[in-house]
mmCIF file with all atom_site columns, C-alpha atoms in Angstrom:
data_model
loop_
_atom_site.group_PDB
_atom_site.id
_atom_site.type_symbol
_atom_site.label_atom_id
_atom_site.label_alt_id
_atom_site.label_comp_id
_atom_site.label_asym_id
_atom_site.label_entity_id
_atom_site.label_seq_id
_atom_site.pdbx_PDB_ins_code
_atom_site.Cartn_x
_atom_site.Cartn_y
_atom_site.Cartn_z
_atom_site.occupancy
_atom_site.B_iso_or_equiv
_atom_site.pdbx_formal_charge
_atom_site.auth_seq_id
_atom_site.auth_comp_id
_atom_site.auth_asym_id
_atom_site.auth_atom_id
_atom_site.pdbx_PDB_model_num
ATOM 1   C CA . UNK N 1 1   ? -34.081 -14.239 15.862 1.00 0.00 ? 1   UNK N CA 1
ATOM 2   C CA . UNK N 1 2   ? -33.442 -15.229 12.266 1.00 0.00 ? 2   UNK N CA 1
ATOM 3   C CA . UNK N 1 3   ? -31.338 -18.317 11.664 1.00 0.00 ? 3   UNK N CA 1
ATOM 4   C CA . UNK N 1 4   ? -29.801 -20.051 8.706  1.00 0.00 ? 4   UNK N CA 1
ATOM 5   C CA . UNK N 1 5   ? -28.125 -23.423 8.169  1.00 0.00 ? 5   UNK N CA 1
ATOM 6   C CA . UNK N 1 6   ? -24.597 -23.547 6.755  1.00 0.00 ? 6   UNK N CA 1
ATOM 7   C CA . UNK N 1 7   ? -22.467 -26.504 5.719  1.00 0.00 ? 7   UNK N CA 1
ATOM 8   C CA . UNK N 1 8   ? -18.744 -25.889 6.123  1.00 0.00 ? 8   UNK N CA 1
ATOM 9   C CA . UNK N 1 9   ? -15.694 -27.801 5.067  1.00 0.00 ? 9   UNK N CA 1
ATOM 10  C CA . UNK N 1 10  ? -13.173 -28.357 7.818  1.00 0.00 ? 10  UNK N CA 1
ATOM 11  C CA . UNK N 1 11  ? -10.852 -25.465 8.576  1.00 0.00 ? 11  UNK N CA 1
ATOM 12  C CA . UNK N 1 12  ? -8.116  -24.694 11.059 1.00 0.00 ? 12  UNK N CA 1
ATOM 13  C CA . UNK N 1 13  ? -8.049  -21.814 13.517 1.00 0.00 ? 13  UNK N CA 1
ATOM 14  C CA . UNK N 1 14  ? -4.890  -20.662 15.261 1.00 0.00 ? 14  UNK N CA 1
ATOM 15  C CA . UNK N 1 15  ? -4.920  -18.410 18.279 1.00 0.00 ? 15  UNK N CA 1
ATOM 16  C CA . UNK N 1 16  ? -4.632  -18.009 22.004 1.00 0.00 ? 16  UNK N CA 1
ATOM 17  C CA . UNK N 1 17  ? -6.439  -20.066 24.607 1.00 0.00 ? 17  UNK N CA 1
ATOM 18  C CA . UNK N 1 18  ? -7.414  -19.699 28.231 1.00 0.00 ? 18  UNK N CA 1
ATOM 19  C CA . UNK N 1 19  ? -9.058  -21.806 30.882 1.00 0.00 ? 19  UNK N CA 1
ATOM 20  C CA . UNK N 1 20  ? -10.497 -19.626 33.613 1.00 0.00 ? 20  UNK N CA 1
ATOM 21  C CA . UNK N 1 21  ? -13.283 -17.221 34.453 1.00 0.00 ? 21  UNK N CA 1
ATOM 22  C CA . UNK N 1 22  ? -15.227 -15.709 31.566 1.00 0.00 ? 22  UNK N CA 1
ATOM 23  C CA . UNK N 1 23  ? -13.925 -12.282 32.652 1.00 0.00 ? 23  UNK N CA 1
ATOM 24  C CA . UNK N 1 24  ? -10.518 -13.278 31.226 1.00 0.00 ? 24  UNK N CA 1
ATOM 25  C CA . UNK N 1 25  ? -11.805 -13.536 27.629 1.00 0.00 ? 25  UNK N CA 1
ATOM 26  C CA . UNK N 1 26  ? -11.354 -9.821  26.739 1.00 0.00 ? 26  UNK N CA 1
ATOM 27  C CA . UNK N 1 27  ? -7.629  -10.076 27.648 1.00 0.00 ? 27  UNK N CA 1
ATOM 28  C CA . UNK N 1 28  ? -7.307  -12.973 25.210 1.00 0.00 ? 28  UNK N CA 1
ATOM 29  C CA . UNK N 1 29  ? -8.832  -10.878 22.421 1.00 0.00 ? 29  UNK N CA 1
ATOM 30  C CA . UNK N 1 30  ? -6.506  -7.987  23.303 1.00 0.00 ? 30  UNK N CA 1
ATOM 31  C CA . UNK N 1 31  ? -3.543  -10.357 22.949 1.00 0.00 ? 31  UNK N CA 1
ATOM 32  C CA . UNK N 1 32  ? -4.764  -11.716 19.598 1.00 0.00 ? 32  UNK N CA 1
ATOM 33  C CA . UNK N 1 33  ? -5.558  -8.280  18.197 1.00 0.00 ? 33  UNK N CA 1
ATOM 34  C CA . UNK N 1 34  ? -2.158  -6.969  19.304 1.00 0.00 ? 34  UNK N CA 1
ATOM 35  C CA . UNK N 1 35  ? -0.346  -9.778  17.507 1.00 0.00 ? 35  UNK N CA 1
ATOM 36  C CA . UNK N 1 36  ? -2.510  -9.315  14.393 1.00 0.00 ? 36  UNK N CA 1
ATOM 37  C CA . UNK N 1 37  ? -1.451  -5.655  14.274 1.00 0.00 ? 37  UNK N CA 1
ATOM 38  C CA . UNK N 1 38  ? 2.192   -6.434  15.046 1.00 0.00 ? 38  UNK N CA 1
ATOM 39  C CA . UNK N 1 39  ? 2.407   -9.066  12.291 1.00 0.00 ? 39  UNK N CA 1
ATOM 40  C CA . UNK N 1 40  ? 0.389   -7.040  9.774  1.00 0.00 ? 40  UNK N CA 1
ATOM 41  C CA . UNK N 1 41  ? -2.147  -9.826  9.289  1.00 0.00 ? 41  UNK N CA 1
ATOM 42  C CA . UNK N 1 42  ? -5.417  -8.865  7.577  1.00 0.00 ? 42  UNK N CA 1
ATOM 43  C CA . UNK N 1 43  ? -8.083  -11.374 8.581  1.00 0.00 ? 43  UNK N CA 1
ATOM 44  C CA . UNK N 1 44  ? -11.630 -10.560 7.555  1.00 0.00 ? 44  UNK N CA 1
ATOM 45  C CA . UNK N 1 45  ? -13.012 -12.853 10.228 1.00 0.00 ? 45  UNK N CA 1
ATOM 46  C CA . UNK N 1 46  ? -11.993 -14.127 13.632 1.00 0.00 ? 46  UNK N CA 1
ATOM 47  C CA . UNK N 1 47  ? -13.343 -16.874 15.851 1.00 0.00 ? 47  UNK N CA 1
ATOM 48  C CA . UNK N 1 48  ? -14.117 -17.349 19.523 1.00 0.00 ? 48  UNK N CA 1
ATOM 49  C CA . UNK N 1 49  ? -14.347 -21.097 20.115 1.00 0.00 ? 49  UNK N CA 1
ATOM 50  C CA . UNK N 1 50  ? -15.767 -22.686 23.245 1.00 0.00 ? 50  UNK N CA 1
ATOM 51  C CA . UNK N 1 51  ? -13.673 -25.741 24.088 1.00 0.00 ? 51  UNK N CA 1
ATOM 52  C CA . UNK N 1 52  ? -15.399 -26.524 27.365 1.00 0.00 ? 52  UNK N CA 1
ATOM 53  C CA . UNK N 1 53  ? -17.162 -25.150 30.428 1.00 0.00 ? 53  UNK N CA 1
ATOM 54  C CA . UNK N 1 54  ? -17.470 -26.268 34.006 1.00 0.00 ? 54  UNK N CA 1
ATOM 55  C CA . UNK N 1 55  ? -16.929 -25.369 37.654 1.00 0.00 ? 55  UNK N CA 1
ATOM 56  C CA . UNK N 1 56  ? -16.996 -21.662 36.853 1.00 0.00 ? 56  UNK N CA 1
ATOM 57  C CA . UNK N 1 57  ? -14.222 -22.035 34.268 1.00 0.00 ? 57  UNK N CA 1
ATOM 58  C CA . UNK N 1 58  ? -14.418 -21.374 30.566 1.00 0.00 ? 58  UNK N CA 1
ATOM 59  C CA . UNK N 1 59  ? -11.974 -23.064 28.151 1.00 0.00 ? 59  UNK N CA 1
ATOM 60  C CA . UNK N 1 60  ? -11.858 -20.766 25.142 1.00 0.00 ? 60  UNK N CA 1
ATOM 61  C CA . UNK N 1 61  ? -9.736  -19.994 22.084 1.00 0.00 ? 61  UNK N CA 1
ATOM 62  C CA . UNK N 1 62  ? -9.639  -16.642 20.272 1.00 0.00 ? 62  UNK N CA 1
ATOM 63  C CA . UNK N 1 63  ? -8.128  -17.010 16.815 1.00 0.00 ? 63  UNK N CA 1
ATOM 64  C CA . UNK N 1 64  ? -8.066  -16.527 13.086 1.00 0.00 ? 64  UNK N CA 1
ATOM 65  C CA . UNK N 1 65  ? -7.775  -18.962 10.199 1.00 0.00 ? 65  UNK N CA 1
ATOM 66  C CA . UNK N 1 66  ? -4.411  -20.713 10.507 1.00 0.00 ? 66  UNK N CA 1
ATOM 67  C CA . UNK N 1 67  ? -3.071  -19.683 7.113  1.00 0.00 ? 67  UNK N CA 1
ATOM 68  C CA . UNK N 1 68  ? -3.330  -16.026 8.178  1.00 0.00 ? 68  UNK N CA 1
ATOM 69  C CA . UNK N 1 69  ? -1.524  -16.629 11.487 1.00 0.00 ? 69  UNK N CA 1
ATOM 70  C CA . UNK N 1 70  ? 1.886   -17.607 10.094 1.00 0.00 ? 70  UNK N CA 1
ATOM 71  C CA . UNK N 1 71  ? 4.603   -16.406 12.425 1.00 0.00 ? 71  UNK N CA 1
ATOM 72  C CA . UNK N 1 72  ? 2.309   -16.112 15.456 1.00 0.00 ? 72  UNK N CA 1
ATOM 73  C CA . UNK N 1 73  ? 4.063   -17.690 18.459 1.00 0.00 ? 73  UNK N CA 1
ATOM 74  C CA . UNK N 1 74  ? 2.744   -19.573 21.485 1.00 0.00 ? 74  UNK N CA 1
ATOM 75  C CA . UNK N 1 75  ? -0.543  -20.365 19.759 1.00 0.00 ? 75  UNK N CA 1
ATOM 76  C CA . UNK N 1 76  ? -2.827  -23.364 19.702 1.00 0.00 ? 76  UNK N CA 1
ATOM 77  C CA . UNK N 1 77  ? -4.205  -24.708 16.429 1.00 0.00 ? 77  UNK N CA 1
ATOM 78  C CA . UNK N 1 78  ? -7.657  -26.254 16.338 1.00 0.00 ? 78  UNK N CA 1
ATOM 79  C CA . UNK N 1 79  ? -9.479  -28.120 13.562 1.00 0.00 ? 79  UNK N CA 1
ATOM 80  C CA . UNK N 1 80  ? -13.146 -27.248 13.094 1.00 0.00 ? 80  UNK N CA 1
ATOM 81  C CA . UNK N 1 81  ? -14.604 -30.407 11.517 1.00 0.00 ? 81  UNK N CA 1
ATOM 82  C CA . UNK N 1 82  ? -16.804 -30.334 8.417  1.00 0.00 ? 82  UNK N CA 1
ATOM 83  C CA . UNK N 1 83  ? -20.519 -30.347 8.984  1.00 0.00 ? 83  UNK N CA 1
ATOM 84  C CA . UNK N 1 84  ? -23.746 -28.431 9.341  1.00 0.00 ? 84  UNK N CA 1
ATOM 85  C CA . UNK N 1 85  ? -24.259 -25.512 11.690 1.00 0.00 ? 85  UNK N CA 1
ATOM 86  C CA . UNK N 1 86  ? -27.242 -23.422 12.649 1.00 0.00 ? 86  UNK N CA 1
ATOM 87  C CA . UNK N 1 87  ? -26.198 -19.768 12.582 1.00 0.00 ? 87  UNK N CA 1
ATOM 88  C CA . UNK N 1 88  ? -27.684 -16.604 14.037 1.00 0.00 ? 88  UNK N CA 1
ATOM 89  C CA . UNK N 1 89  ? -26.588 -13.005 13.862 1.00 0.00 ? 89  UNK N CA 1
ATOM 90  C CA . UNK N 1 90  ? -26.041 -11.484 17.310 1.00 0.00 ? 90  UNK N CA 1
ATOM 91  C CA . UNK N 1 91  ? -27.895 -8.235  17.895 1.00 0.00 ? 91  UNK N CA 1
ATOM 92  C CA . UNK N 1 92  ? -26.873 -6.143  20.876 1.00 0.00 ? 92  UNK N CA 1
ATOM 93  C CA . UNK N 1 93  ? -23.111 -6.586  21.133 1.00 0.00 ? 93  UNK N CA 1
ATOM 94  C CA . UNK N 1 94  ? -20.984 -9.161  22.905 1.00 0.00 ? 94  UNK N CA 1
ATOM 95  C CA . UNK N 1 95  ? -23.259 -9.063  25.950 1.00 0.00 ? 95  UNK N CA 1
ATOM 96  C CA . UNK N 1 96  ? -25.966 -10.714 23.799 1.00 0.00 ? 96  UNK N CA 1
ATOM 97  C CA . UNK N 1 97  ? -23.785 -13.697 22.774 1.00 0.00 ? 97  UNK N CA 1
ATOM 98  C CA . UNK N 1 98  ? -24.841 -16.033 25.651 1.00 0.00 ? 98  UNK N CA 1
ATOM 99  C CA . UNK N 1 99  ? -28.548 -15.455 24.924 1.00 0.00 ? 99  UNK N CA 1
ATOM 100 C CA . UNK N 1 100 ? -28.019 -16.107 21.193 1.00 0.00 ? 100 UNK N CA 1
ATOM 101 C CA . UNK N 1 101 ? -26.195 -19.378 21.919 1.00 0.00 ? 101 UNK N CA 1
ATOM 102 C CA . UNK N 1 102 ? -28.920 -20.377 24.374 1.00 0.00 ? 102 UNK N CA 1
ATOM 103 C CA . UNK N 1 103 ? -31.656 -19.750 21.784 1.00 0.00 ? 103 UNK N CA 1
ATOM 104 C CA . UNK N 1 104 ? -29.865 -21.921 19.203 1.00 0.00 ? 104 UNK N CA 1
ATOM 105 C CA . UNK N 1 105 ? -29.197 -24.712 21.697 1.00 0.00 ? 105 UNK N CA 1
ATOM 106 C CA . UNK N 1 106 ? -32.891 -24.790 22.630 1.00 0.00 ? 106 UNK N CA 1
ATOM 107 C CA . UNK N 1 107 ? -34.167 -24.722 19.027 1.00 0.00 ? 107 UNK N CA 1
ATOM 108 C CA . UNK N 1 108 ? -36.650 -27.641 18.796 1.00 0.00 ? 108 UNK N CA 1
ATOM 109 C CA . UNK N 1 109 ? -36.281 -27.876 15.006 1.00 0.00 ? 109 UNK N CA 1
ATOM 110 C CA . UNK N 1 110 ? -32.671 -29.123 15.031 1.00 0.00 ? 110 UNK N CA 1
ATOM 111 C CA . UNK N 1 111 ? -30.679 -32.003 16.470 1.00 0.00 ? 111 UNK N CA 1
ATOM 112 C CA . UNK N 1 112 ? -27.411 -30.919 18.031 1.00 0.00 ? 112 UNK N CA 1
ATOM 113 C CA . UNK N 1 113 ? -24.167 -32.547 16.923 1.00 0.00 ? 113 UNK N CA 1
ATOM 114 C CA . UNK N 1 114 ? -21.113 -32.997 19.151 1.00 0.00 ? 114 UNK N CA 1
ATOM 115 C CA . UNK N 1 115 ? -18.611 -30.430 17.902 1.00 0.00 ? 115 UNK N CA 1
ATOM 116 C CA . UNK N 1 116 ? -17.395 -26.957 18.733 1.00 0.00 ? 116 UNK N CA 1
ATOM 117 C CA . UNK N 1 117 ? -19.737 -24.014 19.036 1.00 0.00 ? 117 UNK N CA 1
ATOM 118 C CA . UNK N 1 118 ? -18.188 -20.715 18.130 1.00 0.00 ? 118 UNK N CA 1
ATOM 119 C CA . UNK N 1 119 ? -18.577 -17.021 17.600 1.00 0.00 ? 119 UNK N CA 1
ATOM 120 C CA . UNK N 1 120 ? -17.617 -15.652 14.192 1.00 0.00 ? 120 UNK N CA 1
ATOM 121 C CA . UNK N 1 121 ? -16.657 -12.004 13.998 1.00 0.00 ? 121 UNK N CA 1
ATOM 122 C CA . UNK N 1 122 ? -16.860 -10.626 10.472 1.00 0.00 ? 122 UNK N CA 1
ATOM 123 C CA . UNK N 1 123 ? -14.732 -7.526  9.910  1.00 0.00 ? 123 UNK N CA 1
ATOM 124 C CA . UNK N 1 124 ? -13.928 -6.842  6.250  1.00 0.00 ? 124 UNK N CA 1
ATOM 125 C CA . UNK N 1 125 ? -10.670 -4.987  5.623  1.00 0.00 ? 125 UNK N CA 1
ATOM 126 C CA . UNK N 1 126 ? -11.343 -1.255  5.589  1.00 0.00 ? 126 UNK N CA 1
ATOM 127 C CA . UNK N 1 127 ? -14.477 -1.432  7.705  1.00 0.00 ? 127 UNK N CA 1
ATOM 128 C CA . UNK N 1 128 ? -14.665 0.162   11.134 1.00 0.00 ? 128 UNK N CA 1
ATOM 129 C CA . UNK N 1 129 ? -17.063 -2.252  12.811 1.00 0.00 ? 129 UNK N CA 1
ATOM 130 C CA . UNK N 1 130 ? -17.866 -5.919  12.746 1.00 0.00 ? 130 UNK N CA 1
ATOM 131 C CA . UNK N 1 131 ? -20.804 -8.308  12.768 1.00 0.00 ? 131 UNK N CA 1
ATOM 132 C CA . UNK N 1 132 ? -21.064 -11.168 15.220 1.00 0.00 ? 132 UNK N CA 1
ATOM 133 C CA . UNK N 1 133 ? -22.617 -14.548 14.542 1.00 0.00 ? 133 UNK N CA 1
ATOM 134 C CA . UNK N 1 134 ? -22.961 -17.624 16.712 1.00 0.00 ? 134 UNK N CA 1
ATOM 135 C CA . UNK N 1 135 ? -22.559 -21.083 15.176 1.00 0.00 ? 135 UNK N CA 1
ATOM 136 C CA . UNK N 1 136 ? -23.845 -24.324 16.740 1.00 0.00 ? 136 UNK N CA 1
ATOM 137 C CA . UNK N 1 137 ? -23.149 -27.758 15.217 1.00 0.00 ? 137 UNK N CA 1
ATOM 138 C CA . UNK N 1 138 ? -26.239 -29.705 14.111 1.00 0.00 ? 138 UNK N CA 1
ATOM 139 C CA . UNK N 1 139 ? -27.048 -33.015 12.406 1.00 0.00 ? 139 UNK N CA 1
#
């Protein structure tokens, strides 16, 4: 798996959150995508942010950059702090996301940093599909 290191300035994501079984995540994306269509927003990327895990529950936020989510109701806004991330493109669809995260978390060449890990879905306006990347905070 090819990786790259990116440095990002802080940015805000606004979206919908859940705390429950991982099987609930697709419903969250359905809600976000429905509101995006309803409001006529045109994000070229969206984010799936892991806020926490434990006891079979997954605390997760599906969102877009805050400035593109004006008028969205009942959302949570989250600040992604500035810093370095190791990034990998996910091959094999959403089912391959856990394995991609696991590979980055076990990479012996980096030191992990306490921050959010997230999925970034890249879907330029006018395109039919999207690319998926996983981002893990590093020192």
